[in-house]
Every structure is written in C-alpha cells, then in structure tokens.
mmCIF file of C-alpha atoms in Angstrom:
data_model
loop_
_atom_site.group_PDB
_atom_site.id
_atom_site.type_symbol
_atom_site.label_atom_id
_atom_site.label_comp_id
_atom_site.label_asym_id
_atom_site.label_seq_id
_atom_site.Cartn_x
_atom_site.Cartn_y
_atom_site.Cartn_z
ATOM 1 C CA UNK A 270 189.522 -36.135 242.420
ATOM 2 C CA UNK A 271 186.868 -38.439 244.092
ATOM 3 C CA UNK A 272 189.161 -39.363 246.563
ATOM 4 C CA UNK A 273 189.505 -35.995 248.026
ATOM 5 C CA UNK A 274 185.536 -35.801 247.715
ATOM 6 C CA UNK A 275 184.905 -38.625 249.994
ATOM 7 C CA UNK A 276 187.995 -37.762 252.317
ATOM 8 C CA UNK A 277 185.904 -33.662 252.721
ATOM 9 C CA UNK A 278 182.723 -36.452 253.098
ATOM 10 C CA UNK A 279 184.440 -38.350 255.462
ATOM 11 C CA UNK A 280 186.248 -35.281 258.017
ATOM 12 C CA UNK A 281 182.752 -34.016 258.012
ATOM 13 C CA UNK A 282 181.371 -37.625 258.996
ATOM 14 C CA UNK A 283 183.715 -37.685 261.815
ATOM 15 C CA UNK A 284 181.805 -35.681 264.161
ATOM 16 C CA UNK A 285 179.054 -38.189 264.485
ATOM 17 C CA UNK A 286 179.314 -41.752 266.496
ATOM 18 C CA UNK A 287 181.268 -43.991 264.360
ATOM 19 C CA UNK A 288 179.501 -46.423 261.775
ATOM 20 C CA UNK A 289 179.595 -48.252 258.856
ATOM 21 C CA UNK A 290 182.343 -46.079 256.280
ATOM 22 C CA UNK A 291 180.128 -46.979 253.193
ATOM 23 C CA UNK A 292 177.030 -45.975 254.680
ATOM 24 C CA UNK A 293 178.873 -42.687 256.079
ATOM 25 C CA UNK A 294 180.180 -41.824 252.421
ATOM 26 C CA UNK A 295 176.770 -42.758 250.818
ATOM 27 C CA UNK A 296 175.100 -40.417 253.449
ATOM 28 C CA UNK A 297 177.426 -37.775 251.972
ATOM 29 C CA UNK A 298 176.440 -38.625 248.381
ATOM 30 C CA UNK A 299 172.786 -37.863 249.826
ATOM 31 C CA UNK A 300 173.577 -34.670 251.456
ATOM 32 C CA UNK A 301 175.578 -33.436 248.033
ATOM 33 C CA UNK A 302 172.615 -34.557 245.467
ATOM 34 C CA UNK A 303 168.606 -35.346 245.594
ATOM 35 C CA UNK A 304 167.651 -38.512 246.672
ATOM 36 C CA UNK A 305 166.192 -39.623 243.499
ATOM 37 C CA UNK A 306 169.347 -38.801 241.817
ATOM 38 C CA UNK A 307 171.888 -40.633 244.467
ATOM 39 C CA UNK A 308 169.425 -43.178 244.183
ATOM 40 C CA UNK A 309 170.807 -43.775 240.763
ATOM 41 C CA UNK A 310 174.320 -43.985 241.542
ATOM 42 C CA UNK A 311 175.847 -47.630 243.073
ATOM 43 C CA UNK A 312 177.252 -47.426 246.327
ATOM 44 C CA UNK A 313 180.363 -49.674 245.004
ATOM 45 C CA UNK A 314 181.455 -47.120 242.349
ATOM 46 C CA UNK A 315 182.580 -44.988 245.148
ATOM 47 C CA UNK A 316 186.133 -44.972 246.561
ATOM 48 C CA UNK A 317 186.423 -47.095 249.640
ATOM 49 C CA UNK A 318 186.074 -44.239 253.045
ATOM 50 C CA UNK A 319 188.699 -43.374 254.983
ATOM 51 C CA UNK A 320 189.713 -46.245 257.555
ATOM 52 C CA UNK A 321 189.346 -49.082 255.748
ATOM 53 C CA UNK A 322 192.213 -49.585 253.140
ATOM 54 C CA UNK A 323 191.367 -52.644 251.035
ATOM 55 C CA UNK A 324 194.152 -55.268 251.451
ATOM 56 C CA UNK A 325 196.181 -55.675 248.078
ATOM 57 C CA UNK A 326 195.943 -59.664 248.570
ATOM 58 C CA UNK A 327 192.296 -59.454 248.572
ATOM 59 C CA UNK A 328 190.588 -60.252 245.920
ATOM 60 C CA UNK A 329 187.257 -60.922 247.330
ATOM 61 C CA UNK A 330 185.984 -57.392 247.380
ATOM 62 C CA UNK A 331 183.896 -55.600 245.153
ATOM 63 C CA UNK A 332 186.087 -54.025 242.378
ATOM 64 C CA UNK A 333 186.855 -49.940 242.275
ATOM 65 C CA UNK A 334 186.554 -48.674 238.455
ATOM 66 C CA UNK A 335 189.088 -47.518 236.688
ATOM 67 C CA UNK A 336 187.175 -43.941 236.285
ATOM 68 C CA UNK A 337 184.997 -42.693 238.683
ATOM 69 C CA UNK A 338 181.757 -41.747 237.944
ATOM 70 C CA UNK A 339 180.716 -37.948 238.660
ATOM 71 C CA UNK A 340 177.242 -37.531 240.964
ATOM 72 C CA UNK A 341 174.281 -37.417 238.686
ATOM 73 C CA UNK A 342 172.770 -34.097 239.403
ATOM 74 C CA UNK A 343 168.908 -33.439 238.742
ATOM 75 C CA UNK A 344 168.301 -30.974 235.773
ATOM 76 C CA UNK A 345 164.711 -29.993 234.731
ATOM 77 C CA UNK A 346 163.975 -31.860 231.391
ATOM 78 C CA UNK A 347 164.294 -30.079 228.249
ATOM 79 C CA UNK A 348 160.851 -28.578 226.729
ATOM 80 C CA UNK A 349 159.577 -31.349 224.171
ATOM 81 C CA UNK A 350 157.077 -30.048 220.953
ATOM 82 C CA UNK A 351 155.867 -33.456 220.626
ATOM 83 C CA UNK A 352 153.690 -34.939 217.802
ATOM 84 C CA UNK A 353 151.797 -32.073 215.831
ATOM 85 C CA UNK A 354 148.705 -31.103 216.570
ATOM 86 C CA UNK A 355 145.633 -32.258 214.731
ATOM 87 C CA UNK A 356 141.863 -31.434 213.889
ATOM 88 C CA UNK A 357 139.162 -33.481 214.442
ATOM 89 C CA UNK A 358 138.996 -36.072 217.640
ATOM 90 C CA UNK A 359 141.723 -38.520 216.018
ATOM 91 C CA UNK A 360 144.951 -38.073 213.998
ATOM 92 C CA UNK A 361 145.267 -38.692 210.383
ATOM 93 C CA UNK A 362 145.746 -42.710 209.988
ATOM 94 C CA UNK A 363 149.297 -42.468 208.840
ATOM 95 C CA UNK A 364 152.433 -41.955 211.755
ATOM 96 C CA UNK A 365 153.826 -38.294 211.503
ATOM 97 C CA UNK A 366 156.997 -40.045 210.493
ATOM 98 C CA UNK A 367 159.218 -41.251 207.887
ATOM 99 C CA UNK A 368 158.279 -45.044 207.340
ATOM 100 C CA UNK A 369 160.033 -45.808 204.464
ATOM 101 C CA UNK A 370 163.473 -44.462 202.754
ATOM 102 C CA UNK A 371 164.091 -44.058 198.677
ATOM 103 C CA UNK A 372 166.575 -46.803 197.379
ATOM 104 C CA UNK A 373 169.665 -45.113 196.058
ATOM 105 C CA UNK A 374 170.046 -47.888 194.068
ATOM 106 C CA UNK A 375 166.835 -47.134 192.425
ATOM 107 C CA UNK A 376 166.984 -43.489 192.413
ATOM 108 C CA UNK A 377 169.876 -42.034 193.799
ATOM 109 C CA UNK A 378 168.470 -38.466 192.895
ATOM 110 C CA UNK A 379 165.807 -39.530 195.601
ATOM 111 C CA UNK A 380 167.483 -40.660 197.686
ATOM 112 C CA UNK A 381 169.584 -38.290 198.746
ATOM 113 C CA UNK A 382 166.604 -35.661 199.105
ATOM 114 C CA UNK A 383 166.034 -35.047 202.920
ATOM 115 C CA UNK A 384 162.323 -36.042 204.131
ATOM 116 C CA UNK A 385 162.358 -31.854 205.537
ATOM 117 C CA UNK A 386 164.304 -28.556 205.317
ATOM 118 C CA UNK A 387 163.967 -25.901 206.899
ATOM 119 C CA UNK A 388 165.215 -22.441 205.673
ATOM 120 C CA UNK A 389 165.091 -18.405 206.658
ATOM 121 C CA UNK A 390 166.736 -15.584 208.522
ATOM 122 C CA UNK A 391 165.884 -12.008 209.330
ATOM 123 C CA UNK A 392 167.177 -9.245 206.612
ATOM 124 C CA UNK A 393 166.388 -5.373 208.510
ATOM 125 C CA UNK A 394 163.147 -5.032 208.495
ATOM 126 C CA UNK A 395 161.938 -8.590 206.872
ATOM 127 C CA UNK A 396 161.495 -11.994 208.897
ATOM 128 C CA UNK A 397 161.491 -15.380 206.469
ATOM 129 C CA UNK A 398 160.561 -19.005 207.435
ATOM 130 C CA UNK A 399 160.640 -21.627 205.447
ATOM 131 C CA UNK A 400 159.466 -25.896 205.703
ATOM 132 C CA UNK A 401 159.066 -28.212 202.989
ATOM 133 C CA UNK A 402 157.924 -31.615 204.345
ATOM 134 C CA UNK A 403 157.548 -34.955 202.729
ATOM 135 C CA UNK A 404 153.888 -36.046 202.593
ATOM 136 C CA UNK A 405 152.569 -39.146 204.859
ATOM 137 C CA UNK A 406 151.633 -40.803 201.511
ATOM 138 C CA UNK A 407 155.064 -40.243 200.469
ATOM 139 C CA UNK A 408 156.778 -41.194 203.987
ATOM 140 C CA UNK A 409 154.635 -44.368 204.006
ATOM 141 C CA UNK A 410 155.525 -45.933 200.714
ATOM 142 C CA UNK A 411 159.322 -44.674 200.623
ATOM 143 C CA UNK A 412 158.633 -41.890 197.882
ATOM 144 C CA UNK A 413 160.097 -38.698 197.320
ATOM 145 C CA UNK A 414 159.482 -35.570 198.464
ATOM 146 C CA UNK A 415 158.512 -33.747 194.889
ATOM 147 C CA UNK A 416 158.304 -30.327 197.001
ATOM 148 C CA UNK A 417 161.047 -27.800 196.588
ATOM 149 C CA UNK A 418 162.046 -24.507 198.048
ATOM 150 C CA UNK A 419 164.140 -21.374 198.001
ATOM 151 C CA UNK A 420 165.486 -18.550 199.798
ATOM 152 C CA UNK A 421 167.778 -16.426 198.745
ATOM 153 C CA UNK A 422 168.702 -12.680 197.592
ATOM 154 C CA UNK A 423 168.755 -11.605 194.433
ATOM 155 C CA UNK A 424 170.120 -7.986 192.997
ATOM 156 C CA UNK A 425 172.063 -5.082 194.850
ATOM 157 C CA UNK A 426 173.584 -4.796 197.132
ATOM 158 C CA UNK A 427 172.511 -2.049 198.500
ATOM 159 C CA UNK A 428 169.255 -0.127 195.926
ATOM 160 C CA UNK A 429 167.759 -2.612 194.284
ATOM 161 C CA UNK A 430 168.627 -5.580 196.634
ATOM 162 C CA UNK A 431 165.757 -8.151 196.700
ATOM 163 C CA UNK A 432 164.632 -11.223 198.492
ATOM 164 C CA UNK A 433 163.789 -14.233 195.886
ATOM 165 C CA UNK A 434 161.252 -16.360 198.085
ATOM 166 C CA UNK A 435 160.040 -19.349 195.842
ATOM 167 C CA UNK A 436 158.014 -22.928 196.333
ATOM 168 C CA UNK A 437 157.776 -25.504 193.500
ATOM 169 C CA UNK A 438 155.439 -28.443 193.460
ATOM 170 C CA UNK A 439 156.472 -31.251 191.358
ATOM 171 C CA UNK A 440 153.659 -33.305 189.795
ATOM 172 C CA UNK A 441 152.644 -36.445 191.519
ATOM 173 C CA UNK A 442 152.379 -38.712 188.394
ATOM 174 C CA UNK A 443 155.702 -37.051 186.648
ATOM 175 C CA UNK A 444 158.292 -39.850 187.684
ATOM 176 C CA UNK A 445 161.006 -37.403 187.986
ATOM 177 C CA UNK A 446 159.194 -33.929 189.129
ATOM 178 C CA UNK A 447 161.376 -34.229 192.075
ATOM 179 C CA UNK A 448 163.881 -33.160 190.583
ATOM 180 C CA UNK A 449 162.137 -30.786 188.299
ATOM 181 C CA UNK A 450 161.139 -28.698 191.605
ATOM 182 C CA UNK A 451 164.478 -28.502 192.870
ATOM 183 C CA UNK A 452 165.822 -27.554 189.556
ATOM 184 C CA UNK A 453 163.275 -25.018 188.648
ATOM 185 C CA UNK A 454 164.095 -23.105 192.192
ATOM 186 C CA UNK A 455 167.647 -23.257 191.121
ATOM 187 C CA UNK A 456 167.095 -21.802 187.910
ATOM 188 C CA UNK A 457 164.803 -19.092 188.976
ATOM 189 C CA UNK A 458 167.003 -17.388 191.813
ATOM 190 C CA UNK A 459 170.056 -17.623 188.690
ATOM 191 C CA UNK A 460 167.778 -16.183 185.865
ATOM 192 C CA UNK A 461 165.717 -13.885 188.250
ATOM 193 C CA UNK A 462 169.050 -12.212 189.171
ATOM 194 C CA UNK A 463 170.086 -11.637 185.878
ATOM 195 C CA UNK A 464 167.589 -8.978 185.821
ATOM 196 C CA UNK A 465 167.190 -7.988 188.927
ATOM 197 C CA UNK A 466 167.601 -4.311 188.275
ATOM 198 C CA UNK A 467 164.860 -3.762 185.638
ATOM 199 C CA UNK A 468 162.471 -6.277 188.248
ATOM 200 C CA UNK A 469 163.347 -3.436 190.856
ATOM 201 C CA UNK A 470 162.775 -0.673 188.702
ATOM 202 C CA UNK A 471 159.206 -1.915 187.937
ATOM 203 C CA UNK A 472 158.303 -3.064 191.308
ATOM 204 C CA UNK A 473 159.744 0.890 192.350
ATOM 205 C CA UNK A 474 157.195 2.419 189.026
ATOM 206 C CA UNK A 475 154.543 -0.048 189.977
ATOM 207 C CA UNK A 476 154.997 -1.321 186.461
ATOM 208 C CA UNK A 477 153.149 -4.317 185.703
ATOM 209 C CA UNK A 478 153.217 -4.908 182.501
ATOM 210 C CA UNK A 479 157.437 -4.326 182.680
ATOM 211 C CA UNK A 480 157.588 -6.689 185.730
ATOM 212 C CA UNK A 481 154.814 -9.675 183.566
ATOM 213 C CA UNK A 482 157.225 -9.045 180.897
ATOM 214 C CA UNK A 483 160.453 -9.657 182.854
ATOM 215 C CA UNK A 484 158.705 -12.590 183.931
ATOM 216 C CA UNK A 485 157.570 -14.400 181.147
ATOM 217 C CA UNK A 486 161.241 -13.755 179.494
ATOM 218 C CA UNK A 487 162.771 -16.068 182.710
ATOM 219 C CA UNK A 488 159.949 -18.321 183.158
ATOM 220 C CA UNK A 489 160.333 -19.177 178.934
ATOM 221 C CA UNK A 490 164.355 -19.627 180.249
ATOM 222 C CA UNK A 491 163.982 -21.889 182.428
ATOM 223 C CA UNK A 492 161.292 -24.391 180.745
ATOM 224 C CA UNK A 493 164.261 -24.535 177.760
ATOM 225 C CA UNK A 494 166.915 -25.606 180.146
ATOM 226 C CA UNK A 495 164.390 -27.965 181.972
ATOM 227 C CA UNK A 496 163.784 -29.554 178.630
ATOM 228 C CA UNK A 497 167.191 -29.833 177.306
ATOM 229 C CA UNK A 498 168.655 -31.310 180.728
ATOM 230 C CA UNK A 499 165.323 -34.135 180.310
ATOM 231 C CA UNK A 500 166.537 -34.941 176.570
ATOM 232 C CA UNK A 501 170.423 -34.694 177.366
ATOM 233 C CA UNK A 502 169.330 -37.298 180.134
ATOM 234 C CA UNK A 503 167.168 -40.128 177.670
ATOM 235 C CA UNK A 504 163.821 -38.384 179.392
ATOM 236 C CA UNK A 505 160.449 -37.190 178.519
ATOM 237 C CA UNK A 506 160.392 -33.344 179.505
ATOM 238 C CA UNK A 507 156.900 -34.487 180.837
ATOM 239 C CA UNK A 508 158.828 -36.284 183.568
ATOM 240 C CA UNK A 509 160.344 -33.311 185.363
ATOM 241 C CA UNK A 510 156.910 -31.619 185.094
ATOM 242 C CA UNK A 511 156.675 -28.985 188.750
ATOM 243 C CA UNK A 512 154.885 -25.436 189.381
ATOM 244 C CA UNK A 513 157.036 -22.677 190.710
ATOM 245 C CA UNK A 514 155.534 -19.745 192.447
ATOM 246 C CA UNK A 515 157.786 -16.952 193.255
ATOM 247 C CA UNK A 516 157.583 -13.794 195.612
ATOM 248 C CA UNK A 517 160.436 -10.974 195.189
ATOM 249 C CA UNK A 518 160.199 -8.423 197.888
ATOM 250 C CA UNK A 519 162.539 -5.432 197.664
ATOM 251 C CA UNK A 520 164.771 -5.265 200.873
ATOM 252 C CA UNK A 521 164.071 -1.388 200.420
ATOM 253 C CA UNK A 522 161.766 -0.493 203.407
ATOM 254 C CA UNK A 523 160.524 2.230 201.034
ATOM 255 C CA UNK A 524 159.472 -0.010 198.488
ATOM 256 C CA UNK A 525 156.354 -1.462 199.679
ATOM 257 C CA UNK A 526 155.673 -3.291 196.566
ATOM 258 C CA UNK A 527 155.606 -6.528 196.071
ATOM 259 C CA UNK A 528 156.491 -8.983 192.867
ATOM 260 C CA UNK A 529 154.524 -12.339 192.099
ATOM 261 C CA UNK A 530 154.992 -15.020 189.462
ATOM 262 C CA UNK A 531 153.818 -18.395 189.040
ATOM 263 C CA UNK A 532 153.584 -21.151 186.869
ATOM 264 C CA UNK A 533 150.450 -23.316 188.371
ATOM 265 C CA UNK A 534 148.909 -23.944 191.304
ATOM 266 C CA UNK A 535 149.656 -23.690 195.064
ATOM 267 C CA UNK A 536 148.668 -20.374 197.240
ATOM 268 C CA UNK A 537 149.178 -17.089 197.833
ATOM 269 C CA UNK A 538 147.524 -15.574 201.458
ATOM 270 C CA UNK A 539 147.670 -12.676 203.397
ATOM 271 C CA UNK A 540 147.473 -12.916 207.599
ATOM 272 C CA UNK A 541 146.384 -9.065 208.082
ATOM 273 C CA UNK A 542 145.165 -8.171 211.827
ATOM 274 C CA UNK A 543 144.245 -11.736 212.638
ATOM 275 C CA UNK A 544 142.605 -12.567 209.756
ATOM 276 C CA UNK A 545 143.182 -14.648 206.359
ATOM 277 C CA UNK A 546 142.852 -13.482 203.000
ATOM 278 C CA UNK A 547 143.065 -16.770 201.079
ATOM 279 C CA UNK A 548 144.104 -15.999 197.134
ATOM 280 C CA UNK A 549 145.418 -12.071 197.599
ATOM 281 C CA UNK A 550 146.566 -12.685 193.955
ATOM 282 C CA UNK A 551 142.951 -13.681 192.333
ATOM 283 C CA UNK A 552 144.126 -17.113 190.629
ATOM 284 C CA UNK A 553 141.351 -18.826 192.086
ATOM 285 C CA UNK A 554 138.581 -16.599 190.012
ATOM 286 C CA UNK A 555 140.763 -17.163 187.194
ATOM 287 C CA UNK A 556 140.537 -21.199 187.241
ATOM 288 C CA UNK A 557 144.210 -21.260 187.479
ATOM 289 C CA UNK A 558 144.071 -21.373 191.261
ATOM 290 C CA UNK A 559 144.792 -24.119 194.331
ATOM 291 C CA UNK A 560 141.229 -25.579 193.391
ATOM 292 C CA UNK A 561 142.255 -26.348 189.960
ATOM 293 C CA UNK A 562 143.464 -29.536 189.389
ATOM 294 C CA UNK A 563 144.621 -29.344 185.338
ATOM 295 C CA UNK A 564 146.887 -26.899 186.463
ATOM 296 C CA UNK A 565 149.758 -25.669 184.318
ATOM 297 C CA UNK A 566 153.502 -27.047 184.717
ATOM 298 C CA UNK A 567 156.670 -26.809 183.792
ATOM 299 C CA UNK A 568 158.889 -27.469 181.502
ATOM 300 C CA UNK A 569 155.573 -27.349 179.246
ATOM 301 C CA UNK A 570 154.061 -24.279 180.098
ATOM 302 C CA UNK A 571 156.345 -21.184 178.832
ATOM 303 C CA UNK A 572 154.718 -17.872 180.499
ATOM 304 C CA UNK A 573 153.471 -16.853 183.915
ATOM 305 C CA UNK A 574 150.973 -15.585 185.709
ATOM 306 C CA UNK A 575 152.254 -12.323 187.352
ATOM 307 C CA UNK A 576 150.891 -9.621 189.989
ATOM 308 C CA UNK A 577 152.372 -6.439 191.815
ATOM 309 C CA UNK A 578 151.039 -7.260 195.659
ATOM 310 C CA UNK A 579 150.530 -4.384 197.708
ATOM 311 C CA UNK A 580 151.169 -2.273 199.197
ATOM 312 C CA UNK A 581 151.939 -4.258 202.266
ATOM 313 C CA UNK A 582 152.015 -2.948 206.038
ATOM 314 C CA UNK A 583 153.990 -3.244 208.998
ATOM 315 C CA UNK A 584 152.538 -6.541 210.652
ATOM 316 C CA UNK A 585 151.667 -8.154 207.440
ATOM 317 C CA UNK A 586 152.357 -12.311 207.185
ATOM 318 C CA UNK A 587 152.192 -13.134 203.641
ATOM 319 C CA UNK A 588 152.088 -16.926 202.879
ATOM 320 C CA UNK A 589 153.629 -18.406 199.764
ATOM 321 C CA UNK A 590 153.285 -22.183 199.543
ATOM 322 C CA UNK A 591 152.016 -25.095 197.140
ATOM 323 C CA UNK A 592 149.040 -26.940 197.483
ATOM 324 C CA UNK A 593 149.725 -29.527 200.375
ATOM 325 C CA UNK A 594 148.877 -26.350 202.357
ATOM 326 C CA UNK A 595 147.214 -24.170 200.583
ATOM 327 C CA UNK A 596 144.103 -26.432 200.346
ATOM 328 C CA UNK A 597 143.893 -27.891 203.628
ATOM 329 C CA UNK A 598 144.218 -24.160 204.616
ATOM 330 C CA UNK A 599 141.243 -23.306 202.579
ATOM 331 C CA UNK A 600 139.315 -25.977 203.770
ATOM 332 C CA UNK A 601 139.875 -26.649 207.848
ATOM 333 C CA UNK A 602 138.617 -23.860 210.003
ATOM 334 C CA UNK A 603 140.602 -25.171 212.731
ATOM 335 C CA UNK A 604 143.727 -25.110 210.621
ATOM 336 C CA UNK A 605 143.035 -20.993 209.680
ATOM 337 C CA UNK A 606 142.494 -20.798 213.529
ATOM 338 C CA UNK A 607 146.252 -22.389 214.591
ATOM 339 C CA UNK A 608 148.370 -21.270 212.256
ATOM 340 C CA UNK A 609 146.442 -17.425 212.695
ATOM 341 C CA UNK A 610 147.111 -17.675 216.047
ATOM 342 C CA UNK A 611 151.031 -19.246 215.184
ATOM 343 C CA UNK A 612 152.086 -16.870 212.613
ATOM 344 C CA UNK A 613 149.754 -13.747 213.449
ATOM 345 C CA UNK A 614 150.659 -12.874 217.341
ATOM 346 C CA UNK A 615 153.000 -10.136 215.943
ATOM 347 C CA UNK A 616 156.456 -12.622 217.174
ATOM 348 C CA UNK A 617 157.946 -14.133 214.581
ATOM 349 C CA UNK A 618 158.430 -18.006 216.018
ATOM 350 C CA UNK A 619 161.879 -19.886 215.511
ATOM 351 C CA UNK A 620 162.490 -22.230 212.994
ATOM 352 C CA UNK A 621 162.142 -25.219 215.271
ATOM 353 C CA UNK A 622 158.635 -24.293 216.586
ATOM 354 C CA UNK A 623 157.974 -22.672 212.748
ATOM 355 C CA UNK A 624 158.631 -26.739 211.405
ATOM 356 C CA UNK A 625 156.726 -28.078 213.994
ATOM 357 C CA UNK A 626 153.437 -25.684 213.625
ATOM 358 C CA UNK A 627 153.691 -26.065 209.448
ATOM 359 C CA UNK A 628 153.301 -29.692 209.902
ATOM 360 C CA UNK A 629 149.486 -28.804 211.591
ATOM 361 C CA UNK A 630 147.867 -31.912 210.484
ATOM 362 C CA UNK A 631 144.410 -32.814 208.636
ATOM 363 C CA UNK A 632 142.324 -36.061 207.907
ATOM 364 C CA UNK A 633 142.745 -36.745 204.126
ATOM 365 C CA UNK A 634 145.695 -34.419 203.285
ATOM 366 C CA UNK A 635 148.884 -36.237 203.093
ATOM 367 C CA UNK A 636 150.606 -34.218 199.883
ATOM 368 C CA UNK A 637 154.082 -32.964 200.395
ATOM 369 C CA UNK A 638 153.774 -29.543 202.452
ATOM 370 C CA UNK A 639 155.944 -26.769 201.366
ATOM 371 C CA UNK A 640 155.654 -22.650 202.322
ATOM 372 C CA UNK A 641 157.465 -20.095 202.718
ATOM 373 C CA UNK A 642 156.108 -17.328 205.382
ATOM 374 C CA UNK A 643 157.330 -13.662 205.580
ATOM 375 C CA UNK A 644 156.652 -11.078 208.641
ATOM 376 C CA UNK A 645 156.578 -7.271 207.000
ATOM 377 C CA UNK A 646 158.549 -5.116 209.548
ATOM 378 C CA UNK A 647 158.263 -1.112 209.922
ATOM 379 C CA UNK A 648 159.002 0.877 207.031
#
C-alpha cells in the first residue's frame, strides 16, 4: 500500500529537475500532511523512491520495516475537564486523587468498592444524575468509601410506576458502615417495592400519614435484616451503622407529588428559578438535620422521618445527598453559586461533566460526597 503511495509521490515528482529520491518522497510526505506532523515521522520508515532499488547484497543500508507506518495526521485534541474547580485562592491540601487502595487482604468487602460511581438516565419527563465519591481523607489513608447510592424503579409498570432515588451515609467510626450503606440501598429499593402500590396510592391522595406509615413498616424491615446479617457474621450491629434518605417520585407526569424518608442526616434542597432552598423537608428546625451531628442510624434506629414534597414544577432540580455535600453546600457561597449555575441553566449536563462538577471542592471538607440530582420535566 505505501509503495503505490510513494510511486503517485514519485510520478508527480517527476516533473521537476531531478534530485535526491528521499528528499523528493519526503517533500511528498510534506505536501500530504502538516509540517509539524511529517516532522514526526522518520524519513527511513519510508519505502525507498522509485530509481533506486536497494541491492539485495547490501547490507549497509538503513533497514525498511516490516510494516509501514501510516502518516500521522493532525487532529484537534480532545476537550479535557481537568482538576475540579475550587473556592478560595488555593485548593484543598489533599490531591483530588486516589492515594491509597484498601487491602483485600484486610478487607476484601473494601476493597472491591470503586473510589466513584456514577449512575442515572432519563425516564419521559424525569432527568436523574447520580455521583458518590470517596472522600480525600479517605483517598489519602486507603479507606473506604462508606457512601452508597441507588437508582432504580420501583412499582408498575405502567400506573403506579415509581422512581426509588436513595443516598446512604455510613458512619465514620462504624468499622463496617461501608457495607451497611450499600446494604441498606439494597434493601430499600427490595422492601420499598413490595409496597409500591399503597406508596402510590398515598403519594396520588396526598396521604401522609398512609405514606409515614408505609415507611416506618420498611425502614423497621430493613434495620432487622441489617442486624441479623451483623450477628450471622460474629459483628456488633453498631458496626454496619449508615443513614439512608430516600426520594420516590411517581413516573406519572400527573402526579406531582413527591415521597421522602430518611433515617438521619444528609440533605434535601430545592434549585427553583436560580435559587436554593436548603432543607425543603424542615429536618434542620427539627435537630435531626445536616447540622446535627448525634444523628440517628441504622440498624439502631427503627422508624423514619417522612414528608410528601410538593408539588413540584416543570424546571425544578431537587437535590438528595448526604452530608459530604449537603454541608459544604450550606456553608460556601461560592459552592451555591457553581453548582446553581451547573445544575440550574434548564440543560440537564452529562454524566461525565455531572461527576466532574459534584466533585466542586472546599477547604476543610474531605467526607465521602454522595447525591443524587433530579430535573422535573413538563407535566
């Protein structure tokens, strides 16, 4: 194939005084690709030019490759995200990646937990993104991430057909919360859809004492199972101590209620116009909020706190996530200002760019970052 390059090179060559047949075919190269690129290439990896056969006996030549290399052509280079950004003049002290691993030797649960995920999809009218992000504390010293997540549907399908959008935080000094998280998340999109129906039905009446009721029955559920897999394990139930907070939005564009559990701390906002409403479920004046820090867990705690959000509107970002954002949210202007500008715009960003605005970083704030963001489209 190359040889019938430089033979087209060389006929077209031909029409100029004779010269040097490597300089003709690397003026060819020039004339084919930039001069940066054919800059890059070696004038021996081309074919000898036409005229000058290489003698079989001699040996003392440069040698010809076995497979040609192609002309490198210039290409414009691929947008790059970078670092994320950061308030205040410097970044936070620790890199903005992974320095250390889990042993599996040690943990193998750990270990095999990935230092981010990244989750969502559009159903009709709704828009989900989801990030859960190890902490720079955690990255540093080869921790776990104790953050969980999950997106899923629960009910139908068709009437009745709900999205299950949950974040669990599991407790920094519980030596196994990381798995408590994740297996709290499991357990609430498989109890949650057990009674999906009646959750509809109330979320439909505007019920909220059926839908608190609903709730506490699961949440009990799932802090039994938590506690019998600690014991059948040799562990403390204390160990696999996490929050779970838990949005389930009816897929039905006519249903413009929305359902809310939890089980301690973390945060709840609403991005409405451009602006933030911070706790849009009241935990905060409660003392049960993202400023508490006895907050409740599970597999200890045994009921929820529950509220019917809404009704939402067309343009509405509503912000589910633990406390690794939730307070650094609360507390850095410049944060409110990015991620308003990020998530409020009216386009819903892709998961790449969603990851890389989530991980917005402040000074001092190095918990695992979890949340789970939903666009409300037209009804």
């Amino acid at each position: 194939m190359q040889q019938e390059w430089v033979d087209g090179a060389g006929a077209g060559a031909g029409a100029e005084e004779p010269g040097d047949p490597l300089h003709e075919t690397w003026r060819s190269v020039e004339s084919v690709v930039s001069p940066s690129a054919a800059a890059a290439l070696d004038p021996v990896d081309l074919v000898q030019a036409p005229g000058s056969e290489p003698n079989p006996a001699d040996t003392t030549g440069p040698p010809v490759p076995d497979a040609p290399r192609p002309p490198v052509l210039d290409a414009p280079r691929p947008p790059v995200l970078d670092a994320p950004w950061h308030s205040g003049n410097k970044p936070p002290m620790y890199p903005p990646v992974p320095q250390g691993l889990p042993a599996a030797g040690g943990d193998p649960d750990a270990a095999v937990l990935p230092d981010i995920v990244v989750d969502g999809a559009q159903y009709g009218p709704l828009t989900v993104r989801a990030v859960s992000v190890r902490g720079d504390s955690h990255r540093y010293l080869g921790e776990p991430r104790q953050d969980a997540l999950c997106v899923t549907r629960i009910g139908g399908p068709g009437a009745g057909e709900m999205l299950l959008l949950a974040v669990a935080d599991g407790v920094g000094s519980a030596l196994r919360s990381h798995i408590g998280s994740n297996e709290a998340c499991r357990l609430a999109a498989a109890y949650l859809d057990r009674v999906a129906g009646n959750l509809f039905t109330a979320l439909e009446a505007g019920d909220g004492t059926a839908f608190a009721e609903l709730a506490d029955h699961v949440v009990g559920q799932i802090a039994v199972l938590l506690t019998d897999r600690a014991v059948r394990a040799g562990h403390d139930p204390g160990a696999y101590a996490t929050t779970l907070r838990v949005l389930l939005v009816p897929v039905d564009p006519a249903v413009r209620t929305r359902g809310f559990l939890a089980v301690g701390d973390g945060g709840t906002s609403l991005l409405r116009d451009g602006a933030w409403q911070l706790d849009i479920t009241g935990e905060e004046d409660e003392g049960s909020g993202m400023i508490d820090t006895r907050t409740a867990a599970l597999p200890l705690a045994r009921t929820a706190v529950t509220r019917l959000v809404g009704p939402v509107r067309p343009g509405d970002v509503l912000v589910l996530c633990t406390d690794g954002l939730s307070t650094p949210l609360a507390g850095e202007p410049r944060m409110r200002e990015f991620l308003g500008a990020a998530w409020g715009s009216g386009a819903v960003p892709g998961p790449a760019d969603f990851l890389w605005q989530a991980q917005f970083r402040v000074k001092s704030y190095d918990d695992d970052r979890t949340a789970v963001v939903l666009w409300e489209g037209g009804a």
